């Protein structure tokens, strides 16, 4: 039944599945017993280290060949306990995951907290350090605030691409923790604007490293049915970090002289915990296959799944899918770059990835997160009330994203984007209009309500879904580069928006700037409808069929469907 649903989804998102099936990179089930045995023998022959696991791989291959179902004629291959585990797995996509998979997810959560915490902490801290260091120029204020995002989008992402070739995903996360701890403490002890700027650039390198490696590791470790929920955890705990930073801002706002240092220095705790956990998680099985460590890939999958049988099943499917698409062999970086210009499948994936990462910024969320207190103070609200009010920004987004993680693999990424973009636009128009209200109490109430509603819809839509699309749309042979490019776009735009907002608010007024970003959300709705396909419940290899079609043909199909309905 599950395989039928997946095939229906592929047909819905691809113009003509029969035209692509002959060249499909999806694992093809339905082999004869002889063909299946020969396929397993070929894997073992090419990889002698797998000889001790031959019987397990064969049983997993039988299960995969039967579409994941336990057929009566092959039931003798499995124990009763294994059959029970498979039934439980089919009914409970999250609860059926192994403790190792949850440990990977927890590591991802803690990695994200550092970024979210700093983003909101600087919102409160800047009220003091711009006075202490006499930063009066609006452009310099924006540069200091946004410095981590520039470093993340350039140096951090560049390091991630380089290091992945040698050490893989999990150790990049570990190295990022060194930058996270060092940067957080450095900026807390800064005695000049120059030192603070350097510390924030150093911190940003770590942000770039972990934001590239963490979603990549989760996407490649999680099973297709629950991949969206696990990928959502990155944005969920970015939002938790935002809330945590706002709580610390309020706790330390009355501490004289060092309050702002405590606000931005407290973010060092999360990367310490992440570093302690990440050494215990397995490496990405897809990465291990790409460097021909096949036995380690099998062991990794066994740890990541709820049984040895499930791990061997996914190993057989993954190995054959990657072999069919020639993705097991790594290709030079120059050849990878050329695919972004010459390969239709990669170009369409990049279009969807880049759009999501652009809109993650241009929806306007980081203006609210990074400048909540200054927007409210500028409209007449006292600093303490403004800082207290900003707690709800992170809290609302955290709760909404947590709820979204329960929905993404049920309702799909595309539908959730289409449902939330118009609401995001409406909230920004509402907030911009609220700043013109004369009564202080009414202005604060209306403005905060608009902000809280905005972050709730952000947490249900583009916030977490942008990370999900970016991590899953690319084929393995360009996945590291593609994810890194997407993250570079996101971080650089975060820098640009954070740096330019003080000047934009000065020249256009805060309301004019908010109306500007509201318009982008309306554009995003139509772009999503006509050009962004659904990816829920499909394996990373099955997405080759979805993105091998022309985006223009996809848009034409959606346009015909739209006008037919209307």
CSV table of C-alpha atoms in Angstrom, one decimal, residues 165 290 292 325-340 343 346 475-479 481:
chain,number,residue,atom,x,y,z
A,165,UNK,CA,35.8,15.5,1.1
A,290,UNK,CA,30.4,7.4,-1.8
A,292,UNK,CA,33.5,2.9,-0.8
A,325,UNK,CA,22.4,6.6,-11.3
A,326,UNK,CA,26.2,6.3,-11.1
A,327,UNK,CA,26.2,8.4,-7.9
A,328,UNK,CA,28.4,6.1,-5.9
A,329,UNK,CA,31.4,7.5,-7.8
A,330,UNK,CA,32.4,11.0,-6.6
A,331,UNK,CA,33.0,13.5,-9.4
A,332,UNK,CA,35.5,16.4,-9.3
A,333,UNK,CA,34.2,19.8,-8.0
A,334,UNK,CA,34.6,21.3,-11.5
A,335,UNK,CA,32.4,18.7,-13.0
A,336,UNK,CA,29.8,19.2,-10.2
A,337,UNK,CA,29.7,22.9,-10.9
A,338,UNK,CA,29.2,22.2,-14.6
A,339,UNK,CA,26.1,20.1,-13.8
A,340,UNK,CA,24.4,23.2,-12.4
A,343,UNK,CA,22.1,19.1,-16.3
A,346,UNK,CA,20.3,19.5,-11.1
A,475,UNK,CA,21.3,13.9,-6.2
A,476,UNK,CA,24.2,12.5,-4.1
A,477,UNK,CA,27.0,13.4,-6.5
A,478,UNK,CA,26.3,17.1,-6.1
A,479,UNK,CA,24.4,17.1,-2.8
A,481,UNK,CA,27.8,21.4,-3.1
